[in-house]
Tab-separated table of C-alpha atoms and ligand atoms in Angstrom:
chain	number	residue	atom	x	y	z
A	1	MET	CA	-6.495	3.621	-25.224
A	2	ASN	CA	-7.205	7.283	-26.075
A	3	GLU	CA	-3.313	8.966	-26.517
A	4	ASN	CA	-4.846	13.010	-27.104
A	5	ALA	CA	-6.640	12.223	-23.440
A	6	PRO	CA	-4.570	14.613	-20.834
A	7	ALA	CA	-2.164	13.461	-18.589
A	8	ARG	CA	-4.146	11.964	-15.109
A	9	ALA	CA	-2.553	11.886	-11.566
A	10	LEU	CA	-3.024	11.101	-7.652
A	11	ILE	CA	-1.150	14.094	-5.843
A	12	ALA	CA	-2.964	14.570	-2.777
A	13	LEU	CA	-6.126	12.747	-1.198
A	14	SER	CA	-7.702	16.813	-0.852
A	15	ASP	CA	-8.138	16.402	-5.032
A	16	LEU	CA	-10.582	14.136	-5.133
A	17	ASP	CA	-14.205	13.471	-3.252
A	18	ARG	CA	-16.378	11.832	-0.832
A	19	GLY	CA	-18.055	9.641	-3.437
A	20	THR	CA	-14.174	8.501	-5.628
A	21	LEU	CA	-12.707	7.838	-1.788
A	22	GLU	CA	-15.515	5.801	-1.171
A	23	ASP	CA	-15.446	3.851	-4.899
A	24	LEU	CA	-11.442	3.578	-4.275
A	25	LEU	CA	-11.787	1.598	-1.137
A	26	GLU	CA	-14.425	-0.109	-2.360
A	27	ALA	CA	-12.900	-1.145	-5.120
A	28	ALA	CA	-9.843	-2.461	-3.026
A	29	GLU	CA	-12.299	-4.636	-0.908
A	30	GLY	CA	-13.482	-6.100	-4.403
A	31	PHE	CA	-9.070	-7.140	-5.198
A	32	ILE	CA	-9.015	-8.048	-1.229
A	33	ALA	CA	-11.686	-10.494	-2.101
A	34	SER	CA	-10.453	-11.759	-5.951
A	35	ASP	CA	-6.852	-11.626	-4.033
A	36	ALA	CA	-8.456	-15.305	-2.892
A	37	ALA	CA	-9.417	-16.666	-5.164
A	38	THR	CA	-6.420	-15.280	-7.055
A	39	ALA	CA	-8.725	-14.488	-9.861
A	40	HIS	CA	-6.996	-11.401	-10.710
A	41	ARG	CA	-9.015	-8.726	-13.499
A	42	LYS	CA	-6.242	-7.437	-15.370
A	43	GLN	CA	-7.304	-4.126	-16.433
A	44	LEU	CA	-3.506	-3.054	-16.966
A	45	ALA	CA	-2.757	-5.499	-19.719
A	46	GLY	CA	0.145	-4.914	-22.020
A	47	GLU	CA	0.728	-1.528	-19.925
A	48	ALA	CA	3.586	-0.672	-18.943
A	49	VAL	CA	4.532	0.866	-15.521
A	50	ALA	CA	7.797	2.521	-14.100
A	51	LEU	CA	8.076	2.916	-10.787
A	52	VAL	CA	10.225	6.245	-10.342
A	53	PHE	CA	11.912	6.122	-6.304
A	54	CYS	CA	14.395	8.735	-5.160
A	55	GLU	CA	13.687	8.028	-2.148
A	56	PRO	CA	13.876	4.950	0.054
A	57	SER	CA	11.055	2.544	-0.182
A	58	THR	CA	10.058	-1.048	0.695
A	59	ARG	CA	6.259	-1.063	1.365
A	60	THR	CA	4.888	1.920	-1.302
A	61	ARG	CA	7.579	0.713	-3.917
A	62	PHE	CA	7.052	-3.501	-3.748
A	63	SER	CA	2.839	-3.173	-3.309
A	64	PHE	CA	2.846	-1.067	-6.102
A	65	GLU	CA	4.948	-3.255	-8.358
A	66	LEU	CA	3.027	-6.303	-6.824
A	67	ALA	CA	-0.199	-4.384	-8.003
A	68	ALA	CA	0.554	-3.601	-11.370
A	69	ARG	CA	1.964	-7.012	-11.813
A	70	ARG	CA	-1.453	-8.224	-10.318
A	71	LEU	CA	-3.698	-6.110	-13.191
A	72	GLY	CA	-0.988	-7.483	-15.439
A	73	ALA	CA	1.358	-4.946	-16.354
A	74	ASP	CA	5.226	-4.966	-16.985
A	75	VAL	CA	6.693	-3.013	-14.541
A	76	ILE	CA	10.056	-1.454	-14.890
A	77	ALA	CA	11.892	-0.154	-11.639
A	78	PHE	CA	13.703	2.520	-12.101
A	79	ASP	CA	16.869	2.887	-10.932
A	80	GLU	CA	18.356	6.366	-10.577
A	81	PRO	CA	22.084	6.037	-9.406
A	82	PHE	CA	21.960	4.342	-13.054
A	83	SER	CA	20.208	5.570	-14.549
A	84	SER	CA	20.838	8.890	-17.404
A	85	ARG	CA	19.868	11.032	-14.564
A	86	VAL	CA	23.180	11.092	-13.166
A	87	LYS	CA	23.938	12.696	-16.287
A	88	GLY	CA	22.095	15.720	-16.041
A	89	GLU	CA	18.650	14.450	-17.738
A	90	SER	CA	15.728	16.679	-16.242
A	91	LEU	CA	13.131	14.024	-14.971
A	92	SER	CA	10.594	15.386	-17.069
A	93	GLU	CA	12.465	14.094	-20.118
A	94	THR	CA	13.356	10.958	-18.203
A	95	PHE	CA	9.229	10.383	-18.404
A	96	ARG	CA	9.494	11.682	-21.685
A	97	THR	CA	12.043	8.975	-22.722
A	98	LEU	CA	9.799	6.409	-20.935
A	99	ALA	CA	6.569	7.417	-22.504
A	100	ALA	CA	8.078	6.799	-25.785
A	101	MET	CA	8.591	3.272	-25.425
A	102	GLY	CA	5.157	2.759	-23.921
A	103	VAL	CA	5.013	3.276	-20.450
A	104	ARG	CA	1.863	5.116	-19.584
A	105	PHE	CA	2.149	4.967	-15.469
A	106	PHE	CA	4.490	6.418	-13.288
A	107	VAL	CA	4.873	5.675	-9.882
A	108	LEU	CA	6.926	8.264	-8.625
A	109	ARG	CA	7.863	9.120	-5.281
A	110	HIS	CA	10.413	12.108	-4.489
A	111	GLY	CA	11.420	14.960	-1.337
A	112	GLU	CA	10.225	17.920	-3.241
A	113	ASN	CA	7.463	19.267	-2.472
A	114	GLY	CA	5.171	20.678	-5.322
A	115	ILE	CA	7.209	18.313	-8.137
A	116	MET	CA	4.669	16.386	-8.911
A	117	ARG	CA	1.945	19.019	-9.541
A	118	THR	CA	4.973	19.809	-12.172
A	119	LEU	CA	6.019	17.133	-13.512
A	120	THR	CA	1.812	16.688	-14.578
A	121	GLY	CA	2.146	19.542	-16.740
A	122	GLU	CA	4.812	18.429	-18.014
A	123	LEU	CA	3.961	14.875	-19.184
A	124	PRO	CA	2.405	13.740	-22.743
A	125	ALA	CA	-1.005	12.785	-22.953
A	126	GLY	CA	-2.533	9.828	-22.300
A	127	THR	CA	0.441	8.846	-19.733
A	128	CYS	CA	-1.162	9.265	-15.361
A	129	LEU	CA	1.334	9.998	-12.813
A	130	ILE	CA	0.569	8.629	-8.761
A	131	SER	CA	2.708	9.970	-6.061
A	132	GLY	CA	4.278	7.374	-4.316
A	133	GLY	CA	4.646	10.104	-1.481
A	134	GLU	CA	5.941	13.605	-1.924
A	135	GLY	CA	8.169	15.579	0.391
A	136	THR	CA	6.683	16.882	3.240
A	137	HIS	CA	3.601	17.519	1.808
A	138	ALA	CA	1.211	14.045	0.681
A	139	HIS	CA	1.651	9.905	0.342
A	140	PRO	CA	-2.150	9.174	-1.096
A	141	THR	CA	-1.418	5.909	-1.107
A	142	GLN	CA	-0.286	5.750	2.205
A	143	GLY	CA	-3.589	7.654	3.584
A	144	LEU	CA	-6.248	5.501	1.360
A	145	LEU	CA	-4.663	1.907	3.000
A	146	ASP	CA	-5.045	3.956	6.075
A	147	ALA	CA	-8.256	4.722	5.973
A	148	PHE	CA	-9.281	1.137	4.255
A	149	THR	CA	-7.536	-0.894	6.947
A	150	ILE	CA	-9.541	1.136	9.988
A	151	ARG	CA	-12.971	1.057	7.907
A	152	LEU	CA	-12.569	-2.661	7.619
A	153	HIS	CA	-12.266	-3.440	11.599
A	154	ARG	CA	-14.666	-0.005	12.416
A	155	PRO	CA	-17.016	0.588	9.714
A	156	GLU	CA	-18.701	3.084	11.525
A	157	LEU	CA	-16.338	5.706	10.500
A	158	ALA	CA	-18.453	9.041	11.847
A	159	ARG	CA	-18.220	7.100	15.758
A	160	LEU	CA	-14.950	7.104	15.869
A	161	THR	CA	-11.861	8.801	17.871
A	162	VAL	CA	-8.632	8.592	16.102
A	163	ALA	CA	-5.244	9.561	17.903
A	164	VAL	CA	-2.606	10.293	15.742
A	165	ILE	CA	0.594	10.467	18.049
A	166	GLY	CA	4.190	11.572	16.982
A	167	ASP	CA	6.295	13.311	14.325
A	168	ILE	CA	3.547	15.034	13.092
A	169	VAL	CA	5.121	18.379	11.319
A	170	HIS	CA	7.257	16.452	8.431
A	171	SER	CA	4.838	13.335	7.765
A	172	ARG	CA	3.817	13.121	4.199
A	173	VAL	CA	1.375	10.101	5.365
A	174	ALA	CA	-0.153	12.482	8.483
A	175	ARG	CA	-1.214	14.453	6.092
A	176	SER	CA	-2.986	12.575	3.648
A	177	THR	CA	-4.526	9.907	6.529
A	178	ILE	CA	-6.060	12.455	8.525
A	179	THR	CA	-7.349	14.308	4.603
A	180	ALA	CA	-8.816	10.949	4.099
A	181	LEU	CA	-10.176	10.116	7.560
A	182	THR	CA	-11.386	14.069	7.809
A	183	GLN	CA	-13.599	13.162	4.127
A	184	LEU	CA	-14.388	10.098	5.280
A	185	GLY	CA	-16.272	11.902	7.498
A	186	VAL	CA	-14.252	10.541	10.884
A	187	ASP	CA	-15.809	12.140	14.015
A	188	GLU	CA	-12.570	13.382	16.184
A	189	LEU	CA	-9.150	13.693	15.360
A	190	HIS	CA	-6.858	14.401	18.191
A	191	LEU	CA	-2.951	15.455	17.366
A	192	VAL	CA	-0.543	14.442	19.958
A	193	GLY	CA	3.320	15.469	20.357
A	194	PRO	CA	6.043	17.603	21.557
A	195	ASP	CA	5.553	21.144	19.889
A	196	ALA	CA	8.162	20.412	17.408
A	197	PHE	CA	6.496	18.092	16.511
A	198	LEU	CA	2.882	19.603	15.632
A	199	PRO	CA	1.310	20.965	12.801
A	200	ALA	CA	0.621	24.966	13.250
A	201	PRO	CA	-2.433	26.132	14.192
A	202	GLY	CA	-5.196	25.419	11.806
A	203	GLU	CA	-2.698	23.497	9.088
A	204	LEU	CA	-4.845	20.377	10.127
A	205	PRO	CA	-8.274	19.695	11.454
A	206	GLY	CA	-8.370	17.565	15.273
A	207	THR	CA	-7.114	19.139	18.141
A	208	THR	CA	-3.528	19.631	19.122
A	209	THR	CA	-2.042	18.212	22.525
A	210	THR	CA	1.415	17.391	24.351
A	211	GLU	CA	0.079	15.076	26.933
A	212	LEU	CA	0.059	11.239	25.402
A	213	ALA	CA	-2.930	10.346	28.345
A	214	SER	CA	-5.421	13.023	27.126
A	215	GLY	CA	-4.277	12.633	23.366
A	216	LEU	CA	-5.426	8.849	23.741
A	217	ALA	CA	-8.423	9.460	25.764
A	218	ASN	CA	-11.481	7.752	23.940
A	219	ALA	CA	-9.321	6.864	21.172
A	220	ASP	CA	-10.765	3.790	19.008
A	221	VAL	CA	-7.794	3.813	16.925
A	222	VAL	CA	-4.397	5.050	18.209
A	223	ILE	CA	-1.571	6.043	14.779
A	224	ALA	CA	1.626	6.137	15.435
A	225	LEU	CA	4.028	7.833	13.119
A	226	ARG	CA	7.930	7.558	12.517
A	227	ILE	CA	10.345	10.192	13.724
A	228	GLN	CA	11.588	11.539	10.195
A	229	ARG	CA	15.004	11.902	10.919
A	230	GLU	CA	15.688	12.492	7.192
A	231	ARG	CA	13.876	15.506	7.002
A	232	MET	CA	14.967	17.519	10.132
A	233	ALA	CA	18.062	18.906	11.369
A	234	ALA	CA	20.719	16.936	13.603
A	235	ALA	CA	19.544	18.894	16.504
A	236	GLU	CA	15.924	19.053	16.388
A	237	PHE	CA	16.218	14.718	16.586
A	238	PRO	CA	14.890	14.303	19.652
A	239	ASP	CA	16.468	12.040	22.549
A	240	PRO	CA	15.517	8.816	21.921
A	241	ARG	CA	14.744	7.637	25.345
A	242	ASP	CA	12.911	10.979	26.611
A	243	TYR	CA	10.575	10.530	23.265
A	244	ARG	CA	10.022	7.159	24.059
A	245	GLU	CA	9.444	8.407	27.727
A	246	ARG	CA	7.037	10.695	27.312
A	247	TYR	CA	5.652	9.448	23.375
A	248	GLY	CA	6.282	5.511	23.065
A	249	LEU	CA	3.651	3.225	22.994
A	250	SER	CA	3.536	0.166	25.056
A	251	ILE	CA	0.368	-2.863	25.988
A	252	GLU	CA	0.237	-0.903	29.513
A	253	ARG	CA	-0.208	2.488	27.413
A	254	ILE	CA	-2.601	1.868	25.000
A	255	GLU	CA	-4.680	0.067	27.396
A	256	CYS	CA	-4.457	2.663	30.683
A	257	TYR	CA	-5.281	5.374	28.380
A	258	ALA	CA	-6.990	4.321	24.901
A	259	LYS	CA	-11.090	2.475	24.512
A	260	PRO	CA	-10.647	-1.423	26.234
A	261	ASP	CA	-10.655	-2.455	21.807
A	262	ALA	CA	-8.884	0.609	20.953
A	263	LEU	CA	-7.081	-0.678	17.348
A	264	LEU	CA	-3.169	0.650	16.346
A	265	LEU	CA	-1.242	1.326	13.244
A	266	HIS	CA	2.054	2.612	12.201
A	267	PRO	CA	2.983	3.152	8.648
A	268	GLY	CA	6.690	2.199	8.888
A	269	PRO	CA	9.288	1.824	8.648
A	270	VAL	CA	9.023	1.624	12.513
A	271	ASN	CA	11.478	2.706	15.064
A	272	TRP	CA	10.597	0.289	17.677
A	273	GLY	CA	11.948	0.542	20.587
A	274	VAL	CA	11.050	4.488	20.454
A	275	GLU	CA	7.669	4.984	18.964
A	276	LEU	CA	6.689	1.431	19.921
A	277	ASP	CA	7.673	-0.955	22.071
A	278	ALA	CA	8.613	-4.242	20.340
A	279	GLU	CA	5.727	-6.589	22.307
A	280	LEU	CA	3.517	-4.200	19.857
A	281	ALA	CA	4.597	-6.446	16.667
A	282	ASP	CA	2.263	-9.113	17.458
A	283	TRP	CA	-0.119	-7.654	19.690
A	284	PRO	CA	-3.516	-8.772	18.650
A	285	ARG	CA	-4.794	-5.381	17.945
A	286	SER	CA	-1.471	-3.859	16.338
A	287	LEU	CA	-3.044	-3.436	12.416
A	288	ILE	CA	0.753	-2.552	10.960
A	289	ARG	CA	1.360	-6.067	9.478
A	290	GLU	CA	-2.144	-5.725	7.758
A	291	GLN	CA	-1.920	-2.171	6.371
A	292	VAL	CA	0.939	-3.729	4.306
A	293	ARG	CA	-0.925	-6.750	3.515
A	294	ASN	CA	-3.823	-3.456	2.884
A	295	GLY	CA	-1.575	-1.504	0.400
A	296	VAL	CA	-1.632	-3.895	-2.339
A	297	ALA	CA	-5.323	-3.953	-2.825
A	298	VAL	CA	-5.268	-0.269	-2.408
A	299	ARG	CA	-2.942	0.567	-5.367
A	300	MET	CA	-4.446	-2.120	-7.421
A	301	ALA	CA	-7.428	-0.328	-6.863
A	302	VAL	CA	-5.997	3.309	-7.639
A	303	PHE	CA	-4.252	1.593	-10.783
A	304	ALA	CA	-7.727	0.225	-12.266
A	305	TRP	CA	-9.473	3.819	-11.444
A	306	LEU	CA	-6.342	5.873	-13.331
A	307	ALA	CA	-6.514	3.607	-16.423
A	308	GLU	CA	-10.741	3.985	-16.185
A	309	ALA	CA	-10.522	7.544	-15.996
A	310	ALA	CA	-7.963	7.794	-18.420
A	311	HIS	CA	-7.909	5.271	-20.954
A	312	GLY	CA	-11.869	4.605	-21.003
A	313	ARG	CA	-10.399	0.561	-19.776
A	314	GLY	CA	-11.984	-1.431	-16.718
B	1	CP	N1	4.998	3.870	4.738
B	1	CP	C1	5.925	4.069	3.744
B	1	CP	O1	5.397	4.563	2.814
B	1	CP	O2	7.183	3.164	4.007
B	1	CP	P1	8.131	2.441	2.574
B	1	CP	O3	9.304	4.425	3.153
B	1	CP	O4	8.715	1.565	2.987
B	1	CP	O5	7.670	2.756	1.175
């Protein structure tokens, strides 16, 4: 391990070139294959990983934990309310304290935009920071696993039309998934939702519409998003019945408007009965559970890539 190497980070997919994205997706495919054989490589043997989640999480937190363990790391789950953070210790000092115990990999989820870049500049040399979701800015490993899941089923991304439906403006997932799909050459992006949920003109690639039918037209892949109540004022929260009426997805609506073989994704957690009808949970073309499953392999690939880049291991 090179203790003098500068801290490295995965903060946003826009920091990666297409070749690196493709390398990560290929590495994740390798981990899926080795997962089946329970023959994991041990790129993180002897390393310690701290999971610092300052916002709630199920999928991201536990899949990072499984990924780290499968690569041979020790894992510390940092419990902020019972840490010295409540005595006023800064996150930067917290990371330095954990680094003094030998932690080299930090996975951070935090609600504040910009915190990942600030912290990267303050981390000790030789450490790695991975964003597990940052404000409304980015959720890079979710973007990777979404692109990975789509590519497994529809390898020719350059021929795809992808519709993203719902609360795009508050969604770090949307920003990262759209970045990944754009970098990987997806042909057409439709951004669909009520005006209050659509991005400002020019903020994201793709066409925008408030009409579900035209937004879903010709879609090969439909990505529904969670309404993020925690990131909006109470007055902004749409009436769930109105939302379902205009933008809620059912088997019938997808089959009526999108391509006959269209796939469905949702990053979770789903507000069932609002964004999606419950019948879609086990619909054969719903990839929601598969996204969760693929998250472990994708996060293994990210750990292995950072370990190799930062420490010359692999
Ligand atoms: N998709 C996602 O980030 O889910 P969690 O909040 O459960 O991690």
